[in-house]
Amino acid sequence: MAATYSILSLLIIFALSLLIVRTGSIALEMTGLSPDVASFQATSAFSGAGYTTEEAEQAITTVGRRKTVKALIRLGSIGLLGAISSLILSFTRTGGDDLLNLLYILGGAGVIILFARSRWFNRLVTPLIEWALSETTELEISDYAQLLGLQREYRVAEVEISEGDWLAGGSISELDLPREGVLILGIRRDDSYIGAPQPDTETKPDDTLVLYGKQDRLKELSDRLSGDAEAREGAVEDHEETLEEQKQLIEQ
């Protein structure tokens, strides 16, 4: 009976460890990290391995490295090898069926791992974890801010289109905002969202454009009057100067 409780305790610890790592990984994904990086960093943090950012980046450069390091960290984090050794010694001292107990451990761990890696199980558990985290935490998408350079002069802004606005009634290709250094990331329309709209997508009054570009350019676009060709030409010239500066940086 004592051996049974020991085996069950070990398997419960193993399952809880995998659940904690999975929850941490989902939490990191909700902050903007990619699934691979989030999973690795969650495992590293749970184990207390103490990887620096540079070491973590080097360790995940290939799939093989990621899988190997993650497996080693996970085993170390739950002390699985030490726990199995202790259990085997305790079974030997009690004169139990050591081989059978070991098979129970390996079989139980195998079942838990199969569940943890199962796609349908993850599809079931992941939304529940995301819901629980969204209800109990406030996770900021800080990595996207860094990725888009939002700490500097670039911003993401929403511009509402009014009736008769110069932004209304034309296709995205006709607006040609990229010539001014502005990208249209999406369109909010009623209760729907059009992500990465196609060039032939037409804008309508009451739409809200989600734009990415320099802060001063986004402000100028939102305030620009219809038919202001001079403002358009000035914006294009400014962007061409920016492109020239970036070209020089690339060539250095």
Short mmCIF file of C-alpha atoms in Angstrom, two decimals:
data_model
loop_
_atom_site.label_atom_id
_atom_site.label_comp_id
_atom_site.label_asym_id
_atom_site.label_seq_id
_atom_site.Cartn_x
_atom_site.Cartn_y
_atom_site.Cartn_z
CA MET A 1 0.00 0.00 0.00
CA ALA A 2 2.86 2.38 0.87
CA ALA A 3 4.45 1.72 -2.50
CA THR A 4 1.15 2.51 -4.25
CA TYR A 5 0.87 5.87 -2.47
CA SER A 6 4.47 6.68 -3.36
CA ILE A 7 3.88 5.92 -7.04
CA LEU A 8 0.68 7.98 -7.10
CA SER A 9 2.43 10.90 -5.37
CA LEU A 10 5.21 10.85 -7.92
CA LEU A 11 2.81 10.77 -10.87
CA ILE A 12 0.69 13.59 -9.40
CA ILE A 13 3.81 15.75 -8.93
CA PHE A 14 4.83 15.00 -12.51
CA ALA A 15 1.38 15.90 -13.87
CA LEU A 16 1.17 19.13 -11.84
CA SER A 17 4.64 20.14 -13.05
CA LEU A 18 3.59 19.72 -16.67
CA LEU A 19 0.39 21.67 -16.02
CA ILE A 20 2.30 24.54 -14.37
CA VAL A 21 4.75 24.74 -17.26
CA ARG A 22 1.87 24.67 -19.75
CA THR A 23 0.07 27.45 -17.92
CA GLY A 24 3.24 29.57 -17.81
CA SER A 25 3.80 28.97 -21.50
CA ILE A 26 0.29 30.13 -22.39
CA ALA A 27 0.73 33.18 -20.19
CA LEU A 28 3.92 34.11 -22.05
CA GLU A 29 2.18 33.59 -25.38
CA MET A 30 -0.51 36.02 -24.24
CA THR A 31 2.22 38.63 -23.76
CA GLY A 32 3.28 38.25 -27.38
CA LEU A 33 5.99 35.59 -27.34
CA SER A 34 5.90 32.92 -30.00
CA PRO A 35 4.79 29.44 -28.82
CA ASP A 36 8.28 27.94 -29.10
CA VAL A 37 9.99 30.72 -27.18
CA ALA A 38 7.19 30.88 -24.61
CA SER A 39 7.36 27.14 -23.97
CA PHE A 40 11.13 27.19 -23.58
CA GLN A 41 11.18 30.22 -21.31
CA ALA A 42 8.38 28.79 -19.14
CA THR A 43 10.26 25.53 -18.71
CA SER A 44 13.48 27.39 -17.95
CA ALA A 45 11.80 29.62 -15.41
CA PHE A 46 10.03 26.74 -13.66
CA SER A 47 13.24 24.79 -13.34
CA GLY A 48 15.23 27.75 -12.07
CA ALA A 49 17.90 27.09 -14.70
CA GLY A 50 18.73 30.78 -14.81
CA TYR A 51 19.23 31.22 -18.54
CA THR A 52 20.09 34.71 -19.68
CA THR A 53 18.35 36.08 -22.75
CA GLU A 54 21.41 35.47 -24.91
CA GLU A 55 21.76 31.89 -23.69
CA ALA A 56 18.07 31.20 -24.26
CA GLU A 57 18.28 32.53 -27.82
CA GLN A 58 21.28 30.34 -28.57
CA ALA A 59 19.62 27.29 -27.05
CA ILE A 60 16.54 27.53 -29.25
CA THR A 61 18.20 28.16 -32.61
CA THR A 62 17.33 24.63 -33.78
CA VAL A 63 14.46 22.27 -33.10
CA GLY A 64 16.79 19.58 -31.78
CA ARG A 65 18.35 21.92 -29.24
CA ARG A 66 14.96 23.11 -28.04
CA LYS A 67 13.66 19.58 -27.50
CA THR A 68 16.82 18.41 -25.78
CA VAL A 69 17.14 21.39 -23.44
CA LYS A 70 13.44 21.37 -22.62
CA ALA A 71 13.54 17.66 -21.73
CA LEU A 72 16.60 18.07 -19.50
CA ILE A 73 15.18 21.12 -17.75
CA ARG A 74 11.83 19.43 -17.16
CA LEU A 75 13.42 16.32 -15.69
CA GLY A 76 15.61 18.43 -13.44
CA SER A 77 12.78 20.69 -12.36
CA ILE A 78 10.69 17.91 -10.85
CA GLY A 79 13.62 15.87 -9.56
CA LEU A 80 12.25 12.87 -11.41
CA LEU A 81 15.43 10.84 -11.50
CA GLY A 82 16.09 11.38 -7.82
CA ALA A 83 12.49 10.55 -6.94
CA ILE A 84 12.57 7.32 -8.95
CA SER A 85 15.85 6.32 -7.30
CA SER A 86 14.40 6.93 -3.85
CA LEU A 87 11.28 4.92 -4.69
CA ILE A 88 13.29 1.99 -6.04
CA LEU A 89 15.37 1.93 -2.87
CA SER A 90 12.23 2.03 -0.73
CA PHE A 91 10.70 -0.82 -2.74
CA THR A 92 13.86 -2.88 -2.27
CA ARG A 93 13.84 -2.33 1.48
CA THR A 94 10.19 -3.41 1.74
CA GLY A 95 10.77 -6.52 -0.34
CA GLY A 96 8.12 -5.58 -2.91
CA ASP A 97 7.97 -6.46 -6.54
CA ASP A 98 10.51 -3.87 -7.77
CA LEU A 99 10.05 -4.59 -11.46
CA LEU A 100 6.28 -4.29 -11.27
CA ASN A 101 6.50 -0.98 -9.35
CA LEU A 102 8.96 0.39 -11.89
CA LEU A 103 6.62 -0.60 -14.71
CA TYR A 104 3.77 1.23 -12.95
CA ILE A 105 5.91 4.38 -12.76
CA LEU A 106 7.01 4.24 -16.37
CA GLY A 107 3.52 3.39 -17.59
CA GLY A 108 1.88 6.18 -15.58
CA ALA A 109 4.47 8.73 -16.70
CA GLY A 110 4.01 7.61 -20.30
CA VAL A 111 0.25 8.09 -20.13
CA ILE A 112 0.66 11.57 -18.62
CA ILE A 113 3.14 12.56 -21.33
CA LEU A 114 0.82 11.27 -24.06
CA PHE A 115 -2.01 13.35 -22.63
CA ALA A 116 0.22 16.43 -22.34
CA ARG A 117 1.32 16.09 -25.97
CA SER A 118 -2.12 15.22 -27.30
CA ARG A 119 -3.55 17.81 -29.69
CA TRP A 120 -7.15 17.25 -28.67
CA PHE A 121 -6.22 17.51 -24.99
CA ASN A 122 -4.36 20.80 -25.63
CA ARG A 123 -7.31 22.10 -27.64
CA LEU A 124 -9.50 21.34 -24.65
CA VAL A 125 -7.21 22.66 -21.93
CA THR A 126 -5.65 25.71 -23.63
CA PRO A 127 -8.89 27.75 -23.93
CA LEU A 128 -9.67 27.04 -20.27
CA ILE A 129 -6.24 28.22 -19.17
CA GLU A 130 -6.45 31.31 -21.41
CA TRP A 131 -9.89 32.14 -19.98
CA ALA A 132 -8.66 31.73 -16.41
CA LEU A 133 -5.60 33.89 -17.07
CA SER A 134 -7.62 36.60 -18.81
CA GLU A 135 -10.06 36.68 -15.86
CA THR A 136 -7.41 36.78 -13.14
CA THR A 137 -4.47 38.63 -14.72
CA GLU A 138 -3.64 41.61 -16.90
CA LEU A 139 -1.11 40.51 -19.49
CA GLU A 140 0.37 43.21 -21.69
CA ILE A 141 1.53 42.50 -25.22
CA SER A 142 4.87 44.17 -24.59
CA ASP A 143 6.81 42.07 -27.09
CA TYR A 144 4.70 43.32 -29.97
CA ALA A 145 5.47 46.85 -28.84
CA GLN A 146 9.17 46.09 -29.05
CA LEU A 147 8.79 44.24 -32.34
CA LEU A 148 7.04 47.19 -33.98
CA GLY A 149 9.47 49.72 -32.54
CA LEU A 150 6.72 51.46 -30.58
CA GLN A 151 9.22 52.68 -27.97
CA ARG A 152 10.63 55.02 -30.61
CA GLU A 153 8.80 57.27 -33.07
CA TYR A 154 6.56 54.58 -34.60
CA ARG A 155 3.03 53.99 -33.37
CA VAL A 156 -0.16 52.03 -34.03
CA ALA A 157 -3.19 54.32 -34.14
CA GLU A 158 -6.88 54.18 -35.02
CA VAL A 159 -8.35 56.75 -37.40
CA GLU A 160 -12.13 57.01 -37.70
CA ILE A 161 -13.55 57.78 -41.14
CA SER A 162 -16.40 60.29 -41.28
CA GLU A 163 -18.88 60.96 -44.08
CA GLY A 164 -17.14 62.97 -46.80
CA ASP A 165 -13.70 62.24 -45.36
CA TRP A 166 -10.87 61.94 -47.88
CA LEU A 167 -10.19 58.41 -46.58
CA ALA A 168 -13.74 57.24 -47.39
CA GLY A 169 -15.06 55.74 -50.60
CA GLY A 170 -11.84 54.53 -52.17
CA SER A 171 -9.86 51.32 -52.27
CA ILE A 172 -6.73 50.79 -50.23
CA SER A 173 -4.63 50.75 -53.37
CA GLU A 174 -6.08 54.13 -54.39
CA LEU A 175 -5.24 55.64 -51.00
CA ASP A 176 -1.65 54.42 -51.50
CA LEU A 177 -0.67 55.18 -47.90
CA PRO A 178 2.55 53.14 -48.06
CA ARG A 179 4.02 55.93 -50.24
CA GLU A 180 3.62 58.11 -47.16
CA GLY A 181 5.19 55.50 -44.89
CA VAL A 182 1.90 54.30 -43.39
CA LEU A 183 0.56 50.76 -43.42
CA ILE A 184 -3.08 49.75 -42.97
CA LEU A 185 -3.05 46.83 -40.53
CA GLY A 186 -6.81 46.37 -40.37
CA ILE A 187 -10.28 47.89 -40.61
CA ARG A 188 -12.87 47.91 -37.84
CA ARG A 189 -16.33 47.84 -39.40
CA ASP A 190 -19.39 47.61 -37.15
CA ASP A 191 -18.74 44.57 -34.94
CA SER A 192 -16.29 42.92 -37.34
CA TYR A 193 -12.58 43.30 -38.04
CA ILE A 194 -10.87 43.00 -41.43
CA GLY A 195 -7.27 42.04 -40.82
CA ALA A 196 -4.55 42.65 -43.41
CA PRO A 197 -7.07 44.05 -45.94
CA GLN A 198 -6.48 43.45 -49.64
CA PRO A 199 -5.58 46.30 -52.02
CA ASP A 200 -9.07 46.26 -53.57
CA THR A 201 -10.82 46.56 -50.19
CA GLU A 202 -12.85 49.77 -50.12
CA THR A 203 -13.06 52.00 -47.08
CA LYS A 204 -16.46 53.29 -45.94
CA PRO A 205 -17.78 56.02 -43.64
CA ASP A 206 -17.84 54.91 -39.99
CA ASP A 207 -14.92 52.54 -40.62
CA THR A 208 -11.96 52.75 -38.28
CA LEU A 209 -8.56 52.22 -39.86
CA VAL A 210 -5.81 50.63 -37.79
CA LEU A 211 -2.63 52.29 -39.04
CA TYR A 212 1.09 51.83 -38.39
CA GLY A 213 3.65 54.55 -39.04
CA LYS A 214 5.49 57.49 -37.55
CA GLN A 215 3.58 59.28 -34.82
CA ASP A 216 3.61 62.70 -36.46
CA ARG A 217 2.52 61.25 -39.82
CA LEU A 218 -0.43 59.40 -38.27
CA LYS A 219 -1.58 62.59 -36.56
CA GLU A 220 -1.28 64.56 -39.80
CA LEU A 221 -3.30 61.93 -41.68
CA SER A 222 -6.13 62.04 -39.16
CA ASP A 223 -6.30 65.87 -39.42
CA ARG A 224 -5.78 66.17 -43.21
CA LEU A 225 -8.51 67.86 -45.18
CA SER A 226 -9.95 66.39 -48.36
CA GLY A 227 -8.12 67.48 -51.49
CA ASP A 228 -5.01 68.68 -49.67
CA ALA A 229 -2.52 67.72 -52.39
CA GLU A 230 0.26 69.74 -50.78
CA ALA A 231 0.07 67.69 -47.58
CA ARG A 232 0.16 64.51 -49.65
CA GLU A 233 3.25 65.61 -51.56
CA GLY A 234 4.99 66.65 -48.35
CA ALA A 235 4.26 63.28 -46.76
CA VAL A 236 5.63 61.40 -49.76
CA GLU A 237 8.81 63.51 -49.76
CA ASP A 238 9.32 62.93 -46.03
CA HIS A 239 8.97 59.19 -46.50
CA GLU A 240 11.41 59.16 -49.41
CA GLU A 241 13.95 60.93 -47.18
CA THR A 242 13.38 58.30 -44.50
CA LEU A 243 13.90 55.53 -47.03
CA GLU A 244 17.16 57.13 -48.14
CA GLU A 245 18.37 57.30 -44.52
CA GLN A 246 17.47 53.66 -44.00
CA LYS A 247 19.28 52.70 -47.21
CA GLN A 248 22.42 54.39 -45.95
CA LEU A 249 22.19 52.49 -42.66
CA ILE A 250 21.83 49.19 -44.51
CA GLU A 251 24.86 49.93 -46.70
CA GLN A 252 27.10 50.80 -43.77
#
